[in-house]
Coordinates of C-alpha atoms in Angstrom, one line a residue:
M423 CA 0.0 0.0 0.0
A424 CA 1.1 3.6 -0.7
D425 CA 1.4 4.7 2.9
E426 CA 2.9 1.5 4.2
K427 CA 6.4 1.8 5.9
Q428 CA 9.1 0.8 3.5
G429 CA 11.4 -2.0 4.5
P430 CA 15.2 -2.1 4.3
A431 CA 15.2 -3.0 0.6
M432 CA 14.2 0.6 -0.2
E433 CA 17.3 2.0 1.3
A434 CA 19.1 1.5 -2.0
P435 CA 18.7 4.3 -4.5
E436 CA 16.1 4.0 -7.1
L437 CA 16.3 5.1 -10.7
E438 CA 12.6 4.8 -11.9
S439 CA 9.6 2.6 -11.4
H440 CA 8.3 0.1 -13.9
A441 CA 5.7 -2.4 -13.8
A442 CA 8.3 -5.0 -12.9
G443 CA 9.3 -3.0 -9.8
P444 CA 11.7 -0.1 -9.1
I445 CA 15.2 -0.4 -10.5
Q446 CA 18.0 -0.4 -8.0
R447 CA 21.6 0.5 -8.1
P448 CA 24.1 -1.6 -6.1
P449 CA 25.2 -0.4 -2.6
G450 CA 28.3 1.8 -2.2
W451 CA 29.6 5.2 -2.8
M452 CA 30.0 4.8 -6.5
Y453 CA 26.0 4.6 -6.8
K454 CA 25.0 7.3 -4.4
G455 CA 23.0 9.8 -6.3
F456 CA 23.5 13.5 -6.6
K457 CA 22.1 16.3 -8.7
L458 CA 23.7 17.4 -11.9
G459 CA 21.4 20.1 -13.0
R460 CA 18.0 18.7 -12.8
K461 CA 19.2 15.1 -13.4
E462 CA 20.2 12.6 -10.8
V463 CA 23.6 11.0 -11.5
W464 CA 26.1 8.8 -9.6
Y465 CA 29.8 8.3 -9.9
A466 CA 29.6 5.1 -11.9
S467 CA 27.0 6.5 -14.2
P468 CA 27.8 6.8 -17.9
I469 CA 27.6 10.6 -18.0
I470 CA 30.0 11.2 -15.1
Q471 CA 32.5 8.6 -16.5
L472 CA 32.3 10.3 -19.9
L473 CA 32.9 13.8 -18.5
M474 CA 35.9 12.5 -16.6
V475 CA 37.3 10.9 -19.8
A476 CA 36.6 14.2 -21.6
M477 CA 38.6 16.0 -19.0
V478 CA 41.6 13.7 -19.3
C479 CA 41.4 14.2 -23.1
F480 CA 41.0 18.0 -22.5
M481 CA 44.4 18.0 -20.8
C482 CA 46.3 15.4 -22.8
P483 CA 45.3 15.1 -26.5
G484 CA 43.6 18.6 -26.3
M485 CA 46.9 20.3 -25.5
Y486 CA 48.6 18.1 -28.0
N487 CA 46.2 19.4 -30.6
A488 CA 46.9 23.0 -29.5
L489 CA 50.6 22.4 -30.0
G490 CA 50.2 20.7 -33.3
G491 CA 47.8 23.4 -34.5
L492 CA 50.7 25.9 -34.3
G493 CA 52.4 24.2 -37.2
G494 CA 55.7 22.4 -36.9
G495 CA 54.9 21.7 -33.2
G496 CA 55.7 25.4 -32.5
Q497 CA 58.9 25.3 -34.5
V498 CA 59.5 27.5 -37.6
D499 CA 61.2 24.3 -39.3
A500 CA 58.7 21.5 -39.3
T501 CA 61.2 18.7 -40.0
A502 CA 61.5 17.5 -36.4
Q503 CA 57.7 17.5 -36.0
N504 CA 57.0 15.8 -39.3
D505 CA 59.5 13.0 -38.4
A506 CA 58.0 12.7 -34.9
S507 CA 54.6 12.5 -36.4
T508 CA 55.5 9.9 -38.9
A509 CA 56.9 7.8 -35.9
L510 CA 53.9 8.6 -33.8
Y511 CA 51.3 7.4 -36.3
S512 CA 53.3 4.4 -37.4
T513 CA 53.4 3.0 -33.8
F514 CA 49.9 4.2 -33.1
A515 CA 48.7 2.2 -36.2
V516 CA 50.2 -1.0 -35.0
V517 CA 49.1 -0.5 -31.3
G518 CA 45.8 0.8 -32.2
F519 CA 44.7 -2.4 -34.1
F520 CA 45.3 -4.5 -31.1
S521 CA 44.4 -1.9 -28.5
G522 CA 40.7 -3.1 -28.2
T523 CA 42.1 -6.4 -27.0
I524 CA 44.3 -4.8 -24.4
A525 CA 41.5 -2.5 -23.2
N526 CA 39.1 -5.5 -22.9
M527 CA 41.7 -7.3 -20.7
L528 CA 43.2 -4.5 -18.6
G529 CA 40.1 -2.4 -18.3
V530 CA 39.6 1.3 -19.4
R531 CA 41.0 2.8 -16.2
A532 CA 44.5 1.2 -16.4
T533 CA 44.5 1.5 -20.3
M534 CA 43.8 5.3 -20.0
A535 CA 46.2 6.0 -17.3
F536 CA 49.1 4.5 -19.2
G537 CA 47.9 6.1 -22.3
G538 CA 48.2 9.7 -20.8
L539 CA 51.9 9.2 -20.1
G540 CA 53.2 9.9 -23.6
Y541 CA 51.8 13.4 -24.1
C542 CA 54.0 15.2 -21.5
I543 CA 57.1 13.4 -22.8
Y544 CA 56.3 14.4 -26.3
T545 CA 55.9 18.1 -25.3
A546 CA 59.1 17.8 -23.2
S547 CA 61.0 16.8 -26.3
F548 CA 60.1 20.1 -28.1
L549 CA 61.2 22.1 -25.1
C550 CA 64.5 20.3 -25.2
Y551 CA 64.7 20.8 -29.0
N552 CA 64.4 24.6 -28.4
H553 CA 67.8 24.4 -26.7
T554 CA 69.7 21.3 -28.0
Q555 CA 68.2 20.6 -31.4
N556 CA 68.0 17.0 -30.3
H557 CA 66.1 15.6 -33.3
G558 CA 66.4 12.0 -32.0
F559 CA 64.6 12.6 -28.7
V560 CA 61.7 14.3 -30.6
V561 CA 61.3 11.3 -32.9
F562 CA 61.6 8.8 -30.0
A563 CA 59.0 10.8 -28.0
G564 CA 56.6 10.7 -31.1
A565 CA 57.0 6.9 -31.3
F566 CA 56.4 6.4 -27.6
L567 CA 53.4 8.7 -27.8
G568 CA 51.9 6.6 -30.6
V569 CA 51.9 3.5 -28.2
C570 CA 50.2 5.6 -25.4
A571 CA 47.8 7.4 -27.6
G572 CA 46.6 4.1 -29.2
L573 CA 45.6 2.8 -25.8
L574 CA 44.1 6.1 -24.5
W575 CA 41.9 6.7 -27.5
T576 CA 40.6 3.1 -27.6
A577 CA 39.6 3.3 -23.9
Q578 CA 37.9 6.7 -24.7
G579 CA 36.0 5.4 -27.7
T580 CA 34.8 2.3 -25.7
I581 CA 33.3 4.6 -23.1
M582 CA 31.8 7.0 -25.6
M583 CA 30.1 4.4 -27.7
S584 CA 29.1 1.6 -25.3
Y585 CA 28.2 3.3 -22.1
P586 CA 25.1 5.4 -23.2
E587 CA 21.7 4.1 -24.3
E588 CA 21.0 4.1 -28.0
D589 CA 19.1 7.4 -28.0
K590 CA 21.8 9.4 -26.2
K591 CA 25.0 8.4 -28.2
G592 CA 25.0 11.5 -30.4
R593 CA 24.8 13.8 -27.3
Y594 CA 27.5 11.8 -25.5
I595 CA 29.8 12.2 -28.5
S596 CA 28.9 15.9 -28.5
Y597 CA 29.6 16.4 -24.8
F598 CA 33.0 14.8 -25.2
W599 CA 34.0 16.7 -28.3
I600 CA 33.0 20.0 -26.7
I601 CA 35.2 19.4 -23.6
F602 CA 38.0 17.7 -25.4
N603 CA 38.3 20.7 -27.9
M604 CA 38.0 23.3 -25.1
G605 CA 41.4 21.9 -24.2
A606 CA 42.8 22.9 -27.6
V607 CA 41.0 26.2 -27.4
I608 CA 42.4 27.1 -23.9
G609 CA 45.7 25.6 -24.9
S610 CA 45.8 27.9 -28.0
L611 CA 45.2 30.9 -25.7
V612 CA 48.5 30.2 -24.0
P613 CA 50.8 30.6 -27.1
L614 CA 48.5 33.4 -28.4
G615 CA 49.2 35.5 -25.3
Q616 CA 52.9 34.7 -25.2
N617 CA 53.4 35.2 -29.0
V618 CA 51.1 38.2 -29.6
N619 CA 54.0 40.5 -30.5
A620 CA 55.8 37.9 -32.7
T621 CA 55.1 39.4 -36.1
G622 CA 57.9 37.3 -37.7
A623 CA 58.3 33.6 -38.0
T624 CA 59.7 32.4 -34.6
N625 CA 59.7 29.3 -32.4
V626 CA 57.2 29.5 -29.6
T627 CA 58.5 30.2 -26.1
D628 CA 59.7 27.8 -23.4
G629 CA 56.8 28.9 -21.3
T630 CA 54.3 27.5 -23.9
Y631 CA 55.8 24.1 -23.7
V632 CA 56.0 24.1 -19.8
G633 CA 52.3 25.1 -19.6
F634 CA 51.3 22.3 -21.9
M635 CA 53.4 19.8 -20.0
V636 CA 51.9 20.7 -16.5
L637 CA 48.3 20.3 -17.9
M638 CA 49.2 16.9 -19.6
I639 CA 50.6 15.4 -16.3
I640 CA 47.4 16.4 -14.5
G641 CA 45.4 14.7 -17.2
A642 CA 47.3 11.4 -16.9
V643 CA 46.9 11.4 -13.1
L644 CA 43.1 12.0 -13.4
S645 CA 42.8 8.8 -15.5
L646 CA 43.3 6.9 -12.2
A647 CA 40.1 8.1 -10.9
L648 CA 37.9 6.3 -13.5
C649 CA 36.1 3.1 -12.7
N650 CA 36.0 0.1 -15.0
A651 CA 33.2 -0.7 -17.3
D652 CA 31.9 -3.6 -15.2
R653 CA 31.0 -1.1 -12.4
V654 CA 29.0 1.2 -14.6
R655 CA 25.2 1.3 -14.4
R656 CA 23.0 3.1 -16.9
D657 CA 19.9 5.2 -16.2
D658 CA 17.8 2.2 -16.9
G659 CA 19.8 0.1 -14.5
S660 CA 21.4 -2.1 -17.1
K661 CA 25.1 -3.0 -17.3
V662 CA 27.6 -2.5 -20.2
I663 CA 27.9 -5.8 -22.2
L664 CA 31.3 -7.3 -21.7
M665 CA 33.0 -10.7 -21.3
K666 CA 32.5 -12.2 -17.8
N667 CA 35.6 -14.3 -18.2
P668 CA 38.0 -12.6 -20.6
S669 CA 41.4 -14.0 -21.4
W670 CA 44.0 -13.0 -23.9
K671 CA 43.0 -15.9 -26.2
T672 CA 39.2 -14.9 -26.0
E673 CA 40.0 -11.3 -26.7
I674 CA 42.4 -12.0 -29.7
I675 CA 39.8 -14.3 -31.2
G676 CA 37.0 -11.5 -30.6
L677 CA 39.3 -9.0 -32.4
F678 CA 39.0 -11.1 -35.6
E679 CA 35.4 -12.0 -35.0
T680 CA 34.6 -8.3 -35.1
I681 CA 35.4 -8.4 -38.8
T682 CA 34.4 -12.0 -39.7
S683 CA 30.9 -11.7 -38.1
S684 CA 30.4 -8.2 -40.0
P685 CA 32.7 -8.2 -43.0
W686 CA 30.9 -5.3 -44.5
V687 CA 32.4 -3.1 -41.8
V688 CA 35.6 -3.0 -44.0
L689 CA 33.8 -0.5 -46.2
L690 CA 34.3 2.0 -43.3
F691 CA 38.0 1.6 -43.3
P692 CA 38.6 4.3 -45.9
M693 CA 36.7 6.7 -43.8
F694 CA 38.8 5.6 -40.9
F695 CA 42.0 6.1 -43.0
A696 CA 41.0 9.6 -44.1
S697 CA 39.8 10.8 -40.6
N698 CA 43.2 12.4 -39.6
V699 CA 44.9 13.0 -43.0
F700 CA 43.6 16.6 -43.4
Y701 CA 45.5 17.8 -40.4
T702 CA 48.8 17.6 -42.3
Y703 CA 47.8 20.0 -45.0
Q704 CA 45.7 22.3 -42.8
M705 CA 48.1 22.8 -40.0
N706 CA 51.5 22.6 -41.8
D707 CA 51.0 23.4 -45.4
M708 CA 48.3 26.1 -44.9
N709 CA 48.5 27.6 -41.4
G710 CA 52.2 26.9 -40.6
A711 CA 53.5 27.8 -44.1
H712 CA 51.5 31.0 -45.0
F713 CA 51.0 32.9 -41.7
N714 CA 53.4 34.4 -39.2
T715 CA 53.6 33.1 -35.5
R716 CA 51.0 35.3 -33.8
T717 CA 48.5 34.9 -36.7
R718 CA 48.8 31.0 -36.9
T719 CA 48.1 31.0 -33.1
L720 CA 44.9 33.0 -33.6
N721 CA 43.9 30.8 -36.6
N722 CA 44.5 27.7 -34.4
L723 CA 42.4 29.1 -31.6
L724 CA 39.4 29.7 -34.0
Y725 CA 39.9 26.3 -35.6
W726 CA 39.1 24.5 -32.4
V727 CA 36.3 26.8 -31.5
A728 CA 34.7 25.8 -34.9
Q729 CA 35.1 22.1 -33.9
I730 CA 33.0 22.8 -30.7
I731 CA 30.3 24.4 -32.7
A732 CA 30.2 21.5 -35.2
A733 CA 30.1 19.0 -32.2
V734 CA 27.1 20.7 -30.8
I735 CA 25.2 20.8 -34.1
F736 CA 26.0 17.3 -35.2
G737 CA 25.8 15.6 -31.8
Y738 CA 22.3 16.8 -31.1
A739 CA 21.0 16.4 -34.7
L740 CA 22.1 12.8 -34.7
D741 CA 20.0 12.1 -31.6
F742 CA 16.9 14.0 -32.9
P743 CA 14.0 12.0 -31.6
N744 CA 11.4 12.8 -34.1
V745 CA 13.3 11.2 -37.0
R746 CA 14.2 7.4 -37.2
R747 CA 17.9 6.6 -36.6
S748 CA 18.3 5.0 -40.0
V749 CA 17.0 8.2 -41.6
R750 CA 19.3 10.3 -39.4
A751 CA 22.2 8.3 -40.6
K752 CA 21.4 8.9 -44.3
V753 CA 20.9 12.6 -43.8
S754 CA 24.2 13.0 -42.0
F755 CA 25.9 11.2 -44.7
V756 CA 24.5 13.5 -47.4
V757 CA 25.5 16.5 -45.3
L758 CA 29.0 15.3 -45.0
F759 CA 29.2 14.6 -48.7
V760 CA 28.0 18.2 -49.5
F761 CA 30.4 19.7 -47.1
S762 CA 33.3 17.7 -48.6
F763 CA 32.7 19.6 -51.9
A764 CA 31.6 23.0 -50.6
I765 CA 34.3 23.5 -48.0
W766 CA 37.2 21.8 -49.9
G767 CA 36.1 23.5 -53.0
G768 CA 36.6 26.8 -51.3
G769 CA 40.0 25.5 -50.2
Y770 CA 40.9 24.8 -53.8
A771 CA 40.0 28.4 -54.9
W772 CA 42.4 29.6 -52.2
Q773 CA 45.2 27.1 -52.7
K774 CA 45.7 27.6 -56.4
K775 CA 46.7 31.3 -55.7
Q776 CA 49.4 30.3 -53.2
V777 CA 53.2 30.2 -53.8
S778 CA 54.9 26.8 -53.9
R779 CA 56.6 25.0 -51.1
E780 CA 60.0 25.8 -52.7
V781 CA 59.4 29.6 -52.3
V782 CA 58.1 29.3 -48.7
E783 CA 61.0 27.0 -47.5
A784 CA 63.9 28.4 -49.4
K785 CA 66.8 29.3 -46.9
D786 CA 67.2 32.7 -48.5
S787 CA 63.5 33.2 -49.0
T788 CA 62.0 36.7 -48.8
Y789 CA 58.5 35.4 -48.8
R790 CA 56.4 37.4 -46.3
R791 CA 53.9 35.4 -44.2
V792 CA 50.5 36.9 -43.6
D793 CA 49.8 38.9 -40.4
W794 CA 46.3 39.5 -39.0
T795 CA 46.7 43.2 -39.7
D796 CA 46.7 42.5 -43.5
G797 CA 42.9 42.0 -43.4
G798 CA 40.7 41.4 -46.4
E799 CA 41.6 38.7 -49.0
L800 CA 45.0 38.0 -47.4
F801 CA 43.7 37.2 -43.9
V802 CA 40.0 37.3 -43.3
G803 CA 39.0 35.0 -46.1
P804 CA 41.6 32.3 -45.3
L805 CA 40.7 32.6 -41.6
F806 CA 37.1 31.7 -42.2
L807 CA 38.3 28.9 -44.6
Y808 CA 40.5 27.5 -41.8
M809 CA 37.6 27.7 -39.4
F810 CA 35.4 25.7 -41.8
Y811 CA 38.1 23.1 -42.0
G812 CA 37.9 22.7 -38.2
F813 CA 34.1 22.5 -38.5
Y814 CA 34.5 19.8 -41.1
D815 CA 36.9 17.8 -39.0
A816 CA 34.5 17.6 -36.0
A817 CA 31.6 16.8 -38.2
W818 CA 33.6 13.9 -39.8
Q819 CA 34.7 12.5 -36.4
T820 CA 31.3 12.9 -34.8
C821 CA 29.6 11.0 -37.5
I822 CA 32.1 8.2 -37.7
Y823 CA 31.9 7.6 -33.9
W824 CA 28.0 7.7 -34.1
Y825 CA 28.0 5.3 -37.0
M826 CA 30.1 2.8 -35.1
G827 CA 27.9 3.2 -32.0
A828 CA 24.8 2.6 -34.1
L829 CA 26.2 -0.7 -35.2
S830 CA 26.6 -2.3 -31.7
N831 CA 26.0 -1.5 -28.1
S832 CA 28.5 -4.1 -26.8
G833 CA 31.4 -2.6 -24.9
R834 CA 33.6 -5.5 -26.1
K835 CA 32.8 -4.9 -29.8
A836 CA 33.0 -1.1 -29.3
A837 CA 36.6 -1.5 -28.1
N838 CA 37.5 -3.6 -31.1
L839 CA 35.9 -1.2 -33.5
T840 CA 37.6 1.8 -31.8
G841 CA 40.8 0.0 -32.1
F842 CA 40.4 -0.6 -35.8
Y843 CA 39.4 3.0 -36.2
K844 CA 42.3 4.5 -34.4
G845 CA 44.8 2.1 -35.9
I846 CA 43.7 2.7 -39.6
Q847 CA 43.3 6.4 -38.8
S848 CA 46.9 6.5 -37.7
A849 CA 48.2 4.7 -40.7
G850 CA 46.6 7.3 -42.9
A851 CA 48.0 10.1 -40.8
A852 CA 51.5 8.5 -40.8
V853 CA 51.5 8.4 -44.7
F854 CA 50.5 12.0 -44.9
W855 CA 53.0 13.2 -42.3
R856 CA 55.6 11.3 -44.2
L857 CA 54.6 12.9 -47.5
D858 CA 54.9 16.3 -45.9
G859 CA 58.2 15.4 -44.5
L860 CA 59.4 14.5 -48.1
K861 CA 58.5 18.0 -49.1
T862 CA 55.6 17.0 -51.3
P863 CA 54.2 20.1 -53.1
F864 CA 51.4 21.9 -51.3
D865 CA 49.0 21.5 -54.3
T866 CA 49.6 17.8 -54.3
M867 CA 49.0 17.5 -50.5
F868 CA 45.7 19.3 -51.0
G869 CA 44.5 17.3 -53.9
A870 CA 45.3 14.0 -52.2
T871 CA 43.5 15.0 -49.0
W872 CA 40.3 16.1 -50.7
G873 CA 40.4 13.2 -53.2
L874 CA 40.7 10.7 -50.3
V875 CA 37.9 12.0 -48.2
A876 CA 35.5 12.2 -51.1
G877 CA 36.4 8.6 -52.2
A878 CA 36.1 7.3 -48.7
L879 CA 32.5 8.6 -48.4
V880 CA 31.6 6.8 -51.7
I881 CA 32.9 3.5 -50.4
A882 CA 31.2 3.9 -47.0
A883 CA 27.8 4.7 -48.5
P884 CA 26.4 1.0 -48.5
V885 CA 27.0 0.6 -44.8
I886 CA 25.3 3.9 -44.0
F887 CA 22.4 3.3 -46.1
L888 CA 21.9 -0.5 -45.7
R889 CA 23.3 -1.5 -42.3
I890 CA 22.4 1.1 -39.8
Q891 CA 19.0 0.1 -38.4
D892 CA 16.7 2.0 -36.0
T893 CA 17.9 -0.2 -33.1
V894 CA 20.2 -3.2 -32.3
S895 CA 18.4 -5.9 -30.3
L896 CA 19.8 -7.1 -27.0
E897 CA 20.0 -10.6 -28.4
E898 CA 22.3 -9.4 -31.2
D899 CA 24.6 -7.5 -29.0
L900 CA 24.9 -10.5 -26.6
K901 CA 26.1 -12.7 -29.4
F902 CA 29.5 -11.0 -29.1
S903 CA 29.8 -11.9 -25.4
D904 CA 29.6 -14.7 -22.9
E905 CA 27.1 -12.8 -20.9
T906 CA 23.2 -13.5 -20.8
V907 CA 20.2 -11.2 -20.5
E908 CA 20.2 -12.1 -16.7
D909 CA 23.8 -10.8 -16.4
I910 CA 23.1 -7.3 -17.7
K911 CA 19.4 -6.7 -16.9
P912 CA 18.5 -4.1 -14.1
A913 CA 18.2 -5.3 -10.4
R914 CA 14.7 -4.8 -9.1
D915 CA 13.2 -4.6 -5.7
V916 CA 10.9 -7.6 -5.5
T917 CA 9.9 -6.7 -1.8
V918 CA 8.4 -3.4 -3.1
L919 CA 6.9 -5.1 -6.1
N920 CA 5.1 -7.6 -3.7
K921 CA 3.9 -4.7 -1.4
D922 CA 2.5 -2.8 -4.4
V923 CA 0.6 -5.9 -5.5
V924 CA -0.9 -6.3 -2.1

């Protein structure tokens, strides 16, 4: 009866009531509810874990992006950064392919904590390079960061794609991308303030590198505060689908089952490959090559601001409740295709007017880089083009994560898909950083980038149009696990159910 005194079973926090009885969370501090705005959350809830992961990425890869966006890692001569990036993405590609297996075995907490270490070492190598020109240290730091980043990003993708319910995945991706790119925005303010009077082409100051290093160390330590996926409880009380008894053997087998059970997923691989290649042209061959130090730091700041705007628009649009998910997938794909020709078409109109790499990089060059005081066609137009490039990048990445999340709700499968994504993505980045290191002409770099992203969309179209459904059944998700419906369903208070019946 409604006014009857509630027994001990009611002391555990409730999420919501259903005909089958109130959903309960397990006892313990991780599940004690508190208010976040109007919503009740708990430490081991998907949203809190995602926000924590976003803060880790805010401080580690977010600061790395701010540094990379300066062109040449903050150096006038981009040779060291090109070689380091080639090493970084080469090791990233190898580790990334198997990082889903590692994350499934070690858990996301340990995987992310180790993954955060490489970022501060990478930044320290450029601080050292400012004084010693130690090229070898920079390349080693890049290779080590590739190992670390492969693990960190796989753990991040697992959390972002498998923790939320199906109707919230776009928003969760949006939340992450906003906070993550705020790291690059704030990180860009540091060199902008320190180099505001640098009207020539100079290396960034030591203070810029030190500031990045401090924030990266904090981010790596924050990773230790995460909880593993088996502790997470969603709003509906359900658990994340994992393996109850994982072993290295089961996870290596699962890695290959991800492809053999759904061979059509390979049609997404060109999109994976293309997803980081545009950074090389945009950051080094456009921003780094044609603008002076203070202007490229301003461009960099607004590039990441544009990414945040795109993440908000696409994240919420992909979860729009009044349109079926399969329709949203098709519409988002068409929008990406249109952007690929509208934005890059504008880039072609700008690029064909620029001087060659030989003129820019000649030792006795008198080429004058653009300053923000030049205005008009020299600065304002290219600034907006650069912002649209940032917008396009976030739109592309948000859609890819959402497409993968729409294919499965399994944490185990999400880890493997993320590993494939980051590994193949890094292989593409390694190729393009190497092309830049070989002094490939700017026009060729632009054409190869544009052609690759357009071709990747054409190849991926069958998956988007034919394989993304309005929902994925629980039975289908459980096929990729040794768990059962009983293992992941919400716990309910039978005592209260019986009293309600009476």
